[in-house]
mmCIF file of C-alpha atoms and ligand atoms in Angstrom:
data_model
loop_
_atom_site.group_PDB
_atom_site.id
_atom_site.type_symbol
_atom_site.label_atom_id
_atom_site.label_comp_id
_atom_site.label_asym_id
_atom_site.label_seq_id
_atom_site.Cartn_x
_atom_site.Cartn_y
_atom_site.Cartn_z
ATOM 1 C CA MET J 1 11.833 3.022 -10.194
ATOM 2 C CA PRO J 2 8.849 3.656 -12.531
ATOM 3 C CA ASP J 3 5.489 4.650 -10.586
ATOM 4 C CA LEU J 4 3.873 0.946 -9.624
ATOM 5 C CA GLU J 5 1.048 2.788 -7.916
ATOM 6 C CA SER J 6 -0.708 5.206 -9.787
ATOM 7 C CA HIS J 7 -3.516 2.869 -10.539
ATOM 8 C CA LEU J 8 -4.511 2.826 -6.650
ATOM 9 C CA ALA J 9 -7.028 4.327 -5.219
ATOM 10 C CA PRO J 10 -6.593 7.325 -2.759
ATOM 11 C CA TYR J 11 -7.837 5.182 0.154
ATOM 12 C CA ALA J 12 -5.415 2.238 -0.531
ATOM 13 C CA SER J 13 -2.365 1.513 1.159
ATOM 14 C CA HIS J 14 0.612 2.941 -1.015
ATOM 15 C CA ALA J 15 4.134 1.467 -0.430
ATOM 16 C CA SER J 16 5.576 5.044 -0.891
ATOM 17 C CA GLN J 17 3.796 6.101 2.038
ATOM 18 C CA SER J 18 4.562 3.068 4.268
ATOM 19 C CA ARG J 19 4.901 3.588 8.067
ATOM 20 C CA GLY J 20 8.420 1.603 7.225
ATOM 21 C CA ARG J 21 10.069 -1.355 9.152
ATOM 22 C CA LEU J 22 11.312 -1.750 12.685
ATOM 23 C CA HIS J 23 14.961 -1.676 11.266
ATOM 24 C CA ALA J 24 15.298 0.900 8.391
ATOM 25 C CA GLU J 25 16.779 -0.514 5.196
ATOM 26 C CA PRO J 26 17.595 1.074 2.160
ATOM 27 C CA ALA J 27 14.962 1.109 -0.617
ATOM 28 C CA SER J 28 14.831 -1.417 -3.447
ATOM 29 C CA THR J 29 15.653 -0.641 -6.905
ATOM 30 C CA SER J 30 13.399 -3.170 -8.526
ATOM 31 C CA ARG J 31 10.445 -3.750 -5.981
ATOM 32 C CA SER J 32 8.024 -1.917 -4.109
ATOM 33 C CA GLU J 33 8.115 -2.465 -0.173
ATOM 34 C CA PHE J 34 5.048 -4.877 -0.013
ATOM 35 C CA GLN J 35 6.343 -6.650 -2.849
ATOM 36 C CA ARG J 36 9.640 -7.265 -0.578
ATOM 37 C CA ASP J 37 7.341 -8.215 2.031
ATOM 38 C CA ARG J 38 5.316 -10.510 0.288
ATOM 39 C CA ASP J 39 9.004 -12.137 -1.370
ATOM 40 C CA ARG J 40 10.521 -12.327 2.333
ATOM 41 C CA VAL J 41 7.113 -14.346 3.656
ATOM 42 C CA ILE J 42 7.332 -16.777 0.541
ATOM 43 C CA HIS J 43 11.371 -17.373 1.296
ATOM 44 C CA SER J 44 10.561 -18.003 4.861
ATOM 45 C CA THR J 45 11.029 -21.296 6.704
ATOM 46 C CA ALA J 46 7.625 -20.725 8.495
ATOM 47 C CA PHE J 47 6.028 -20.563 4.964
ATOM 48 C CA ARG J 48 7.695 -23.918 3.583
ATOM 49 C CA ARG J 49 6.316 -25.491 6.663
ATOM 50 C CA LEU J 50 2.834 -24.575 5.951
ATOM 51 C CA GLU J 51 2.802 -27.499 3.491
ATOM 52 C CA TYR J 52 2.528 -30.064 6.182
ATOM 53 C CA LYS J 53 0.496 -28.537 8.621
ATOM 54 C CA THR J 54 -3.334 -29.833 9.030
ATOM 55 C CA GLN J 55 -6.180 -27.342 8.078
ATOM 56 C CA VAL J 56 -9.184 -29.298 9.116
ATOM 57 C CA PHE J 57 -7.559 -32.814 7.986
ATOM 58 C CA VAL J 58 -4.564 -34.327 9.606
ATOM 59 C CA ASN J 59 -1.788 -33.987 6.544
ATOM 60 C CA HIS J 60 -1.457 -37.894 6.222
ATOM 61 C CA GLU J 61 -5.124 -38.561 6.011
ATOM 62 C CA GLY J 62 -5.138 -37.707 2.126
ATOM 63 C CA ASP J 63 -3.319 -35.960 -0.938
ATOM 64 C CA LEU J 64 -6.004 -33.709 -1.748
ATOM 65 C CA PHE J 65 -7.180 -32.161 1.329
ATOM 66 C CA ARG J 66 -6.375 -28.539 1.751
ATOM 67 C CA THR J 67 -3.298 -27.669 3.801
ATOM 68 C CA ARG J 68 -2.366 -24.259 5.755
ATOM 69 C CA LEU J 69 -0.223 -23.786 2.469
ATOM 70 C CA THR J 70 -2.703 -24.241 -0.296
ATOM 71 C CA HIS J 71 -5.294 -22.519 1.953
ATOM 72 C CA SER J 72 -3.006 -19.434 2.176
ATOM 73 C CA LEU J 73 -2.547 -19.617 -1.494
ATOM 74 C CA GLU J 74 -6.403 -19.710 -2.194
ATOM 75 C CA VAL J 75 -6.860 -16.536 0.385
ATOM 76 C CA ALA J 76 -3.976 -14.743 -1.514
ATOM 77 C CA GLN J 77 -6.200 -15.467 -4.678
ATOM 78 C CA ILE J 78 -9.229 -14.371 -3.891
ATOM 79 C CA ALA J 79 -8.038 -11.210 -1.779
ATOM 80 C CA ARG J 80 -5.748 -10.212 -4.909
ATOM 81 C CA SER J 81 -8.725 -10.673 -7.505
ATOM 82 C CA ILE J 82 -11.126 -8.336 -5.151
ATOM 83 C CA ALA J 83 -8.301 -5.850 -4.363
ATOM 84 C CA ARG J 84 -7.857 -5.194 -8.105
ATOM 85 C CA GLN J 85 -11.373 -4.523 -8.676
ATOM 86 C CA LEU J 86 -11.400 -2.128 -5.581
ATOM 87 C CA ARG J 87 -7.833 -0.521 -6.487
ATOM 88 C CA LEU J 88 -6.568 -1.686 -3.515
ATOM 89 C CA ASN J 89 -2.828 -2.622 -3.088
ATOM 90 C CA GLU J 90 -2.261 -6.389 -4.275
ATOM 91 C CA ASP J 91 0.926 -6.694 -3.081
ATOM 92 C CA LEU J 92 0.067 -5.731 0.321
ATOM 93 C CA VAL J 93 -2.715 -8.086 0.322
ATOM 94 C CA GLU J 94 -1.073 -10.965 -0.983
ATOM 95 C CA ALA J 95 1.694 -10.350 1.688
ATOM 96 C CA ILE J 96 -0.837 -10.244 4.391
ATOM 97 C CA SER J 97 -2.629 -13.344 2.779
ATOM 98 C CA LEU J 98 0.500 -15.339 2.460
ATOM 99 C CA ALA J 99 1.591 -14.766 6.192
ATOM 100 C CA HIS J 100 -1.425 -14.673 8.038
ATOM 101 C CA ASP J 101 -1.487 -18.508 9.146
ATOM 102 C CA LEU J 102 2.362 -18.740 9.770
ATOM 103 C CA GLY J 103 2.037 -19.138 13.322
ATOM 104 C CA HIS J 104 -0.363 -21.964 13.532
ATOM 105 C CA THR J 105 0.418 -25.053 15.394
ATOM 106 C CA PRO J 106 0.420 -28.473 13.800
ATOM 107 C CA PHE J 107 -2.975 -30.101 13.803
ATOM 108 C CA GLY J 108 -5.075 -26.926 13.300
ATOM 109 C CA HIS J 109 -7.200 -25.482 15.929
ATOM 110 C CA ALA J 110 -7.007 -28.623 18.094
ATOM 111 C CA GLY J 111 -3.740 -28.211 18.483
ATOM 112 C CA GLN J 112 -3.644 -24.236 19.020
ATOM 113 C CA ASP J 113 -6.313 -25.047 21.873
ATOM 114 C CA ALA J 114 -4.337 -27.731 23.282
ATOM 115 C CA LEU J 115 -1.156 -25.352 23.358
ATOM 116 C CA ASN J 116 -3.051 -22.576 24.895
ATOM 117 C CA ALA J 117 -4.392 -24.847 27.597
ATOM 118 C CA CYS J 118 -0.296 -25.807 28.297
ATOM 119 C CA MET J 119 0.674 -21.771 28.370
ATOM 120 C CA LYS J 120 -2.664 -20.730 30.749
ATOM 121 C CA GLU J 121 -0.185 -20.144 33.707
ATOM 122 C CA HIS J 122 2.589 -18.602 31.212
ATOM 123 C CA GLY J 123 0.281 -15.543 29.218
ATOM 124 C CA GLY J 124 -1.413 -18.136 26.514
ATOM 125 C CA PHE J 125 -0.647 -19.089 23.014
ATOM 126 C CA GLU J 126 -2.651 -17.083 20.250
ATOM 127 C CA HIS J 127 -1.817 -18.209 16.699
ATOM 128 C CA ASN J 128 -2.296 -14.822 15.401
ATOM 129 C CA LEU J 129 -0.012 -13.391 17.678
ATOM 130 C CA GLN J 130 2.264 -16.044 16.804
ATOM 131 C CA SER J 131 2.253 -15.178 13.297
ATOM 132 C CA LEU J 132 3.507 -11.889 14.303
ATOM 133 C CA LEU J 133 6.084 -13.258 16.392
ATOM 134 C CA VAL J 134 7.352 -15.521 13.438
ATOM 135 C CA VAL J 135 7.722 -12.392 11.413
ATOM 136 C CA ASP J 136 9.383 -10.472 13.923
ATOM 137 C CA GLN J 137 11.503 -12.251 15.674
ATOM 138 C CA LEU J 138 11.414 -16.090 15.082
ATOM 139 C CA GLU J 139 12.940 -16.406 11.693
ATOM 140 C CA GLU J 140 16.611 -16.211 11.198
ATOM 141 C CA ARG J 141 17.447 -14.820 7.782
ATOM 142 C CA TYR J 142 19.259 -11.324 8.254
ATOM 143 C CA GLY J 143 22.703 -10.780 9.782
ATOM 144 C CA GLY J 144 21.576 -7.458 11.186
ATOM 145 C CA PHE J 145 18.167 -8.329 12.667
ATOM 146 C CA ASP J 146 15.917 -11.067 14.102
ATOM 147 C CA GLY J 147 12.765 -11.804 12.097
ATOM 148 C CA LEU J 148 11.772 -10.708 8.656
ATOM 149 C CA ASN J 149 11.599 -6.953 9.274
ATOM 150 C CA LEU J 150 8.379 -6.528 7.189
ATOM 151 C CA THR J 151 6.496 -2.980 6.945
ATOM 152 C CA PHE J 152 4.036 -1.775 9.535
ATOM 153 C CA GLU J 153 1.231 -2.538 7.338
ATOM 154 C CA THR J 154 1.970 -6.332 6.575
ATOM 155 C CA ARG J 155 2.499 -6.602 10.229
ATOM 156 C CA GLU J 156 -0.715 -4.728 11.129
ATOM 157 C CA GLY J 157 -2.720 -7.085 8.813
ATOM 158 C CA ILE J 158 -1.256 -10.280 10.215
ATOM 159 C CA LEU J 159 -2.284 -9.125 13.574
ATOM 160 C CA LYS J 160 -6.205 -9.548 12.969
ATOM 161 C CA HIS J 161 -7.237 -9.693 16.844
ATOM 162 C CA CYS J 162 -5.057 -9.325 20.075
ATOM 163 C CA SER J 163 -6.193 -8.931 23.490
ATOM 164 C CA ARG J 164 -5.840 -5.600 25.303
ATOM 165 C CA ALA J 165 -3.180 -7.244 27.499
ATOM 166 C CA ASN J 166 -0.836 -8.285 24.685
ATOM 167 C CA ALA J 167 -1.844 -5.309 22.651
ATOM 168 C CA ALA J 168 -0.583 -2.714 25.175
ATOM 169 C CA ALA J 169 2.849 -4.563 25.213
ATOM 170 C CA LEU J 170 3.265 -4.269 21.193
ATOM 171 C CA GLY J 171 3.442 -0.321 20.807
ATOM 172 C CA PRO J 172 2.080 1.648 17.569
ATOM 173 C CA LEU J 173 0.967 -1.790 15.985
ATOM 174 C CA GLY J 174 -1.380 -2.493 19.364
ATOM 175 C CA LYS J 175 -2.889 0.715 19.304
ATOM 176 C CA ARG J 176 -6.005 0.176 17.441
ATOM 177 C CA PHE J 177 -7.184 -2.731 19.794
ATOM 178 C CA LEU J 178 -6.773 0.073 22.765
ATOM 179 C CA GLU J 179 -8.365 2.716 20.680
ATOM 180 C CA GLY J 180 -11.238 0.478 18.449
ATOM 181 C CA THR J 181 -10.066 1.744 15.121
ATOM 182 C CA GLN J 182 -9.530 -0.091 11.898
ATOM 183 C CA PRO J 183 -6.657 -1.581 10.158
ATOM 184 C CA SER J 184 -5.803 -1.126 6.413
ATOM 185 C CA LEU J 185 -8.387 -1.551 3.762
ATOM 186 C CA GLU J 186 -6.084 -4.443 2.579
ATOM 187 C CA ALA J 187 -5.955 -6.156 6.156
ATOM 188 C CA GLN J 188 -9.638 -6.078 6.064
ATOM 189 C CA LEU J 189 -9.804 -7.433 3.063
ATOM 190 C CA ALA J 190 -7.413 -10.328 3.625
ATOM 191 C CA ASN J 191 -9.340 -11.005 6.932
ATOM 192 C CA LEU J 192 -12.621 -11.886 4.828
ATOM 193 C CA ALA J 193 -10.655 -13.577 2.222
ATOM 194 C CA ASP J 194 -9.533 -16.100 4.471
ATOM 195 C CA GLU J 195 -13.319 -16.853 5.285
ATOM 196 C CA ILE J 196 -14.515 -17.261 1.964
ATOM 197 C CA ALA J 197 -11.830 -19.472 1.596
ATOM 198 C CA TYR J 198 -12.037 -21.826 4.454
ATOM 199 C CA ASN J 199 -15.731 -21.885 4.280
ATOM 200 C CA ASN J 200 -15.858 -23.160 0.815
ATOM 201 C CA HIS J 201 -12.936 -25.273 0.717
ATOM 202 C CA ASP J 202 -13.958 -27.072 3.934
ATOM 203 C CA ILE J 203 -17.415 -27.925 2.359
ATOM 204 C CA ASP J 204 -15.384 -29.347 -0.636
ATOM 205 C CA ASP J 205 -12.866 -31.380 1.733
ATOM 206 C CA GLY J 206 -15.923 -32.219 3.833
ATOM 207 C CA LEU J 207 -17.484 -33.887 0.864
ATOM 208 C CA ARG J 208 -14.539 -35.517 -0.520
ATOM 209 C CA SER J 209 -13.997 -37.272 2.664
ATOM 210 C CA GLY J 210 -17.360 -38.300 2.983
ATOM 211 C CA LEU J 211 -17.550 -36.714 6.432
ATOM 212 C CA LEU J 212 -20.209 -34.216 5.191
ATOM 213 C CA THR J 213 -23.250 -35.770 2.807
ATOM 214 C CA LEU J 214 -25.189 -33.879 -0.279
ATOM 215 C CA GLU J 215 -28.204 -34.771 1.755
ATOM 216 C CA GLN J 216 -26.811 -32.915 4.571
ATOM 217 C CA MET J 217 -25.800 -30.079 2.868
ATOM 218 C CA GLN J 218 -29.738 -29.389 1.811
ATOM 219 C CA GLN J 219 -29.709 -27.746 5.340
ATOM 220 C CA VAL J 220 -27.604 -24.821 4.022
ATOM 221 C CA PRO J 221 -29.585 -22.187 1.935
ATOM 222 C CA MET J 222 -26.392 -20.945 0.342
ATOM 223 C CA TRP J 223 -25.371 -24.380 -0.809
ATOM 224 C CA GLU J 224 -29.044 -25.222 -2.092
ATOM 225 C CA ARG J 225 -29.690 -22.071 -4.133
ATOM 226 C CA HIS J 226 -26.385 -22.520 -6.204
ATOM 227 C CA ARG J 227 -26.969 -26.274 -6.334
ATOM 228 C CA ALA J 228 -30.028 -25.666 -7.972
ATOM 229 C CA GLU J 229 -28.749 -23.227 -10.231
ATOM 230 C CA VAL J 230 -26.057 -25.586 -11.382
ATOM 231 C CA GLU J 231 -28.499 -28.355 -12.176
ATOM 232 C CA ALA J 232 -30.504 -26.014 -14.032
ATOM 233 C CA ALA J 233 -27.605 -24.970 -16.365
ATOM 234 C CA PHE J 234 -26.393 -28.990 -16.622
ATOM 235 C CA PRO J 235 -29.527 -30.971 -16.237
ATOM 236 C CA GLY J 236 -28.269 -34.554 -14.845
ATOM 237 C CA ILE J 237 -25.205 -33.200 -13.755
ATOM 238 C CA GLY J 238 -23.520 -35.130 -10.327
ATOM 239 C CA GLY J 239 -20.485 -36.203 -8.667
ATOM 240 C CA ARG J 240 -17.359 -34.152 -8.247
ATOM 241 C CA ARG J 241 -18.513 -31.690 -11.350
ATOM 242 C CA LEU J 242 -21.928 -30.870 -9.419
ATOM 243 C CA ILE J 243 -19.707 -30.282 -6.185
ATOM 244 C CA ASN J 244 -17.268 -28.214 -8.025
ATOM 245 C CA GLU J 245 -19.619 -26.026 -9.980
ATOM 246 C CA THR J 246 -21.384 -25.164 -6.766
ATOM 247 C CA VAL J 247 -18.767 -24.378 -4.861
ATOM 248 C CA ARG J 248 -17.483 -22.164 -7.694
ATOM 249 C CA ARG J 249 -20.492 -20.481 -8.203
ATOM 250 C CA MET J 250 -20.661 -19.538 -3.969
ATOM 251 C CA ILE J 251 -17.100 -18.346 -3.801
ATOM 252 C CA ASN J 252 -18.182 -15.967 -6.979
ATOM 253 C CA THR J 253 -21.300 -14.959 -5.054
ATOM 254 C CA LEU J 254 -19.399 -13.814 -1.817
ATOM 255 C CA ILE J 255 -16.357 -11.976 -4.206
ATOM 256 C CA VAL J 256 -19.181 -10.219 -6.154
ATOM 257 C CA ASP J 257 -21.068 -9.108 -3.239
ATOM 258 C CA LEU J 258 -18.179 -8.350 -1.090
ATOM 259 C CA ILE J 259 -17.060 -6.055 -3.977
ATOM 260 C CA ASP J 260 -20.209 -4.151 -4.330
ATOM 261 C CA THR J 261 -20.963 -3.712 -0.657
ATOM 262 C CA THR J 262 -17.437 -2.591 0.028
ATOM 263 C CA SER J 263 -17.665 0.074 -2.889
ATOM 264 C CA ARG J 264 -20.926 0.986 -1.374
ATOM 265 C CA ASN J 265 -19.215 1.675 2.117
ATOM 266 C CA ILE J 266 -16.509 3.258 0.577
ATOM 267 C CA ALA J 267 -18.362 5.651 -1.377
ATOM 268 C CA GLU J 268 -20.575 6.497 1.872
ATOM 269 C CA ALA J 269 -17.763 7.048 4.233
ATOM 270 C CA GLY J 270 -15.717 8.702 1.763
ATOM 271 C CA PRO J 271 -12.061 8.185 2.952
ATOM 272 C CA ARG J 272 -9.424 10.169 1.245
ATOM 273 C CA ASN J 273 -6.515 8.419 2.325
ATOM 274 C CA VAL J 274 -5.485 5.161 4.377
ATOM 275 C CA ASP J 275 -5.965 7.618 8.055
ATOM 276 C CA GLU J 276 -9.306 8.169 7.388
ATOM 277 C CA VAL J 277 -9.793 4.528 6.484
ATOM 278 C CA ARG J 278 -8.182 3.591 10.030
ATOM 279 C CA GLU J 279 -10.651 6.270 11.758
ATOM 280 C CA ALA J 280 -13.801 4.865 9.710
ATOM 281 C CA ARG J 281 -16.037 1.882 10.854
ATOM 282 C CA PRO J 282 -14.963 -1.264 8.847
ATOM 283 C CA LEU J 283 -15.735 -0.805 5.369
ATOM 284 C CA VAL J 284 -14.877 -4.050 3.771
ATOM 285 C CA ALA J 285 -18.023 -6.116 4.422
ATOM 286 C CA PHE J 286 -20.428 -8.515 2.939
ATOM 287 C CA SER J 287 -24.410 -7.243 2.575
ATOM 288 C CA GLU J 288 -26.810 -8.065 5.254
ATOM 289 C CA PRO J 289 -28.320 -11.216 3.744
ATOM 290 C CA ILE J 290 -25.108 -12.893 2.625
ATOM 291 C CA ARG J 291 -23.482 -12.360 5.877
ATOM 292 C CA GLN J 292 -26.339 -14.212 7.399
ATOM 293 C CA GLU J 293 -26.264 -16.947 4.948
ATOM 294 C CA ALA J 294 -22.273 -17.012 5.224
ATOM 295 C CA GLN J 295 -23.173 -17.380 9.267
ATOM 296 C CA THR J 296 -25.682 -19.861 8.554
ATOM 297 C CA LEU J 297 -23.125 -21.935 6.689
ATOM 298 C CA LYS J 298 -20.471 -21.589 9.281
ATOM 299 C CA ARG J 299 -22.789 -23.032 12.056
ATOM 300 C CA PHE J 300 -23.544 -26.032 9.711
ATOM 301 C CA LEU J 301 -20.080 -26.860 8.982
ATOM 302 C CA PHE J 302 -19.052 -26.173 13.089
ATOM 303 C CA GLN J 303 -21.793 -28.877 13.867
ATOM 304 C CA HIS J 304 -21.233 -31.299 11.099
ATOM 305 C CA LEU J 305 -17.759 -31.280 9.965
ATOM 306 C CA TYR J 306 -15.670 -29.714 12.730
ATOM 307 C CA ARG J 307 -17.360 -31.451 15.368
ATOM 308 C CA HIS J 308 -17.917 -34.956 13.425
ATOM 309 C CA TYR J 309 -16.832 -37.803 15.647
ATOM 310 C CA LEU J 310 -13.457 -38.647 13.348
ATOM 311 C CA VAL J 311 -12.381 -34.962 13.286
ATOM 312 C CA MET J 312 -12.890 -35.028 17.154
ATOM 313 C CA ARG J 313 -10.904 -38.400 17.199
ATOM 314 C CA MET J 314 -8.287 -36.604 15.553
ATOM 315 C CA SER J 315 -8.195 -33.786 17.554
ATOM 316 C CA ALA J 316 -8.302 -35.784 20.657
ATOM 317 C CA LYS J 317 -4.772 -37.432 19.692
ATOM 318 C CA ALA J 318 -3.546 -34.288 18.475
ATOM 319 C CA GLN J 319 -3.901 -32.369 21.697
ATOM 320 C CA ARG J 320 -2.596 -35.564 23.611
ATOM 321 C CA ILE J 321 0.722 -35.387 21.563
ATOM 322 C CA ILE J 322 0.839 -31.804 22.309
ATOM 323 C CA SER J 323 0.292 -31.896 25.892
ATOM 324 C CA ASP J 324 2.628 -35.069 26.174
ATOM 325 C CA LEU J 325 5.385 -33.091 24.376
ATOM 326 C CA PHE J 326 4.838 -29.906 26.509
ATOM 327 C CA ALA J 327 4.788 -31.808 29.571
ATOM 328 C CA ALA J 328 7.830 -33.721 29.027
ATOM 329 C CA PHE J 329 9.652 -30.793 27.990
ATOM 330 C CA SER J 330 8.658 -28.657 30.994
ATOM 331 C CA ASP J 331 9.463 -31.279 33.346
ATOM 332 C CA ASP J 332 13.003 -31.356 31.803
ATOM 333 C CA PRO J 333 14.064 -28.627 29.543
ATOM 334 C CA ARG J 334 17.540 -30.321 28.862
ATOM 335 C CA LEU J 335 15.613 -32.820 26.520
ATOM 336 C CA LEU J 336 15.057 -29.822 24.329
ATOM 337 C CA PRO J 337 17.367 -28.944 21.407
ATOM 338 C CA PRO J 338 19.749 -26.427 22.836
ATOM 339 C CA GLN J 339 18.268 -23.354 21.181
ATOM 340 C CA TYR J 340 14.669 -23.849 22.577
ATOM 341 C CA GLN J 341 16.547 -23.893 26.486
ATOM 342 C CA ALA J 342 16.136 -20.558 28.628
ATOM 343 C CA SER J 343 19.262 -18.561 28.800
ATOM 344 C CA VAL J 344 19.394 -15.358 31.061
ATOM 345 C CA GLY J 345 17.831 -12.594 29.584
ATOM 346 C CA GLY J 346 15.902 -14.382 27.056
ATOM 347 C CA PRO J 347 12.000 -15.545 27.144
ATOM 348 C CA ASP J 348 10.857 -17.732 29.743
ATOM 349 C CA GLN J 349 11.187 -21.621 29.365
ATOM 350 C CA ALA J 350 7.756 -22.106 28.866
ATOM 351 C CA ARG J 351 7.352 -19.807 25.917
ATOM 352 C CA LEU J 352 10.453 -21.236 24.374
ATOM 353 C CA ILE J 353 8.577 -24.710 24.549
ATOM 354 C CA ALA J 354 5.624 -22.768 22.968
ATOM 355 C CA HIS J 355 7.805 -21.749 20.040
ATOM 356 C CA TYR J 356 8.848 -25.018 19.406
ATOM 357 C CA ILE J 357 5.983 -26.976 19.468
ATOM 358 C CA ALA J 358 4.002 -24.406 17.298
ATOM 359 C CA GLY J 359 6.695 -24.378 14.557
ATOM 360 C CA MET J 360 6.426 -28.108 14.172
ATOM 361 C CA THR J 361 4.639 -29.599 11.225
ATOM 362 C CA ASP J 362 1.973 -32.476 11.800
ATOM 363 C CA ARG J 363 4.076 -35.173 11.008
ATOM 364 C CA TYR J 364 7.453 -33.515 12.813
ATOM 365 C CA ALA J 365 5.179 -33.552 16.081
ATOM 366 C CA ILE J 366 4.330 -37.025 15.534
ATOM 367 C CA ARG J 367 7.464 -38.023 15.238
ATOM 368 C CA GLU J 368 9.022 -36.224 18.117
ATOM 369 C CA HIS J 369 6.226 -37.706 20.188
ATOM 370 C CA ARG J 370 7.544 -40.922 19.481
ATOM 371 C CA ARG J 371 10.843 -40.058 19.852
ATOM 372 C CA MET J 372 10.067 -38.999 23.450
ATOM 373 C CA PHE J 373 7.764 -41.595 24.377
ATOM 374 C CA ALA J 374 8.524 -44.695 22.509
ATOM 375 C CA VAL J 375 11.528 -46.803 24.016
ATOM 376 C CA GLY J 376 13.537 -48.621 21.330
ATOM 377 C CA GLU J 377 12.846 -45.441 18.873
ATOM 378 C CA GLN J 378 15.881 -43.579 17.925
ATOM 379 C CA ASN J 379 16.248 -40.166 19.509
HETATM 380 MG MG1 MG H 401 -6.593 -18.831 7.621
#
């Protein structure tokens, strides 16, 4: 196979030096190991389900809002542009970005909080760890093993945070949470690309839905700065074009700042390979003024969008659906599809119920709730 990696920086992750897969497989003749990982993610069942999972707005509330799928695509796009500039591994950062939300429950954060509360006595539920479980165990696509058998580097990137208790059980992958070391630059990058994507698309969706107003946005310095720039360049501009031009410029500012700051950090720390990256401080970062501006934006979104009473109503309904389902299945596991009924030597019943519920799309969960609780509804 031709050398696909000669353009990479020495501190990038090289597929040829991967720490490998849990189950050894022969090398591909046409793709690098990280390209294979990305392709496996795209062909997974969990990836297709992202289309029908809520980001902030419930799926059926409108066709133009982000879903987990379009969010993941935006993360991958942002992460790849930055990776190319920094000469990092685009295939790896794309694989991580596309997989990072695979473990999300239906109904966004409300769903995750509800399922976590249901699982309190049973080890809890964490969507990030669930994403790893999806690619390590839950996907059923191969004759020889469970899961997608991805490389260490993609799995390392998927697992953004982890409690010490869970980390201890994860072997080499959990080690960094116990030792306080960093993951690869590609993993660090996917994490911040996620932030760039959701902060900006949540403004866009918030304004589109009418839950946020342009007047309110004046409180956000980063927005104001870019809006003023747009109005100076296009006097009299308004409506969707004003919003889109402003959001576009904000994303650009964040990307350029991240590239500049990270390049500087890398030059200062001087890692010669990915092992030295893991030992260094976090190197992918925003400059301090931009980090603070982004923080203010986040706080604004939290207060005005994620805590908007209409979003809270949706969250309350979502939490009810999930806790009702969890309680009904726990009371009588015979109501579960057979593959989610506990068997000797397998995961405990509560964990299997969590897997079942976490895998649901928004509309599947709504339908399942109806099937379980509405008399006269077909089973
Ligand atoms: Mg995300």
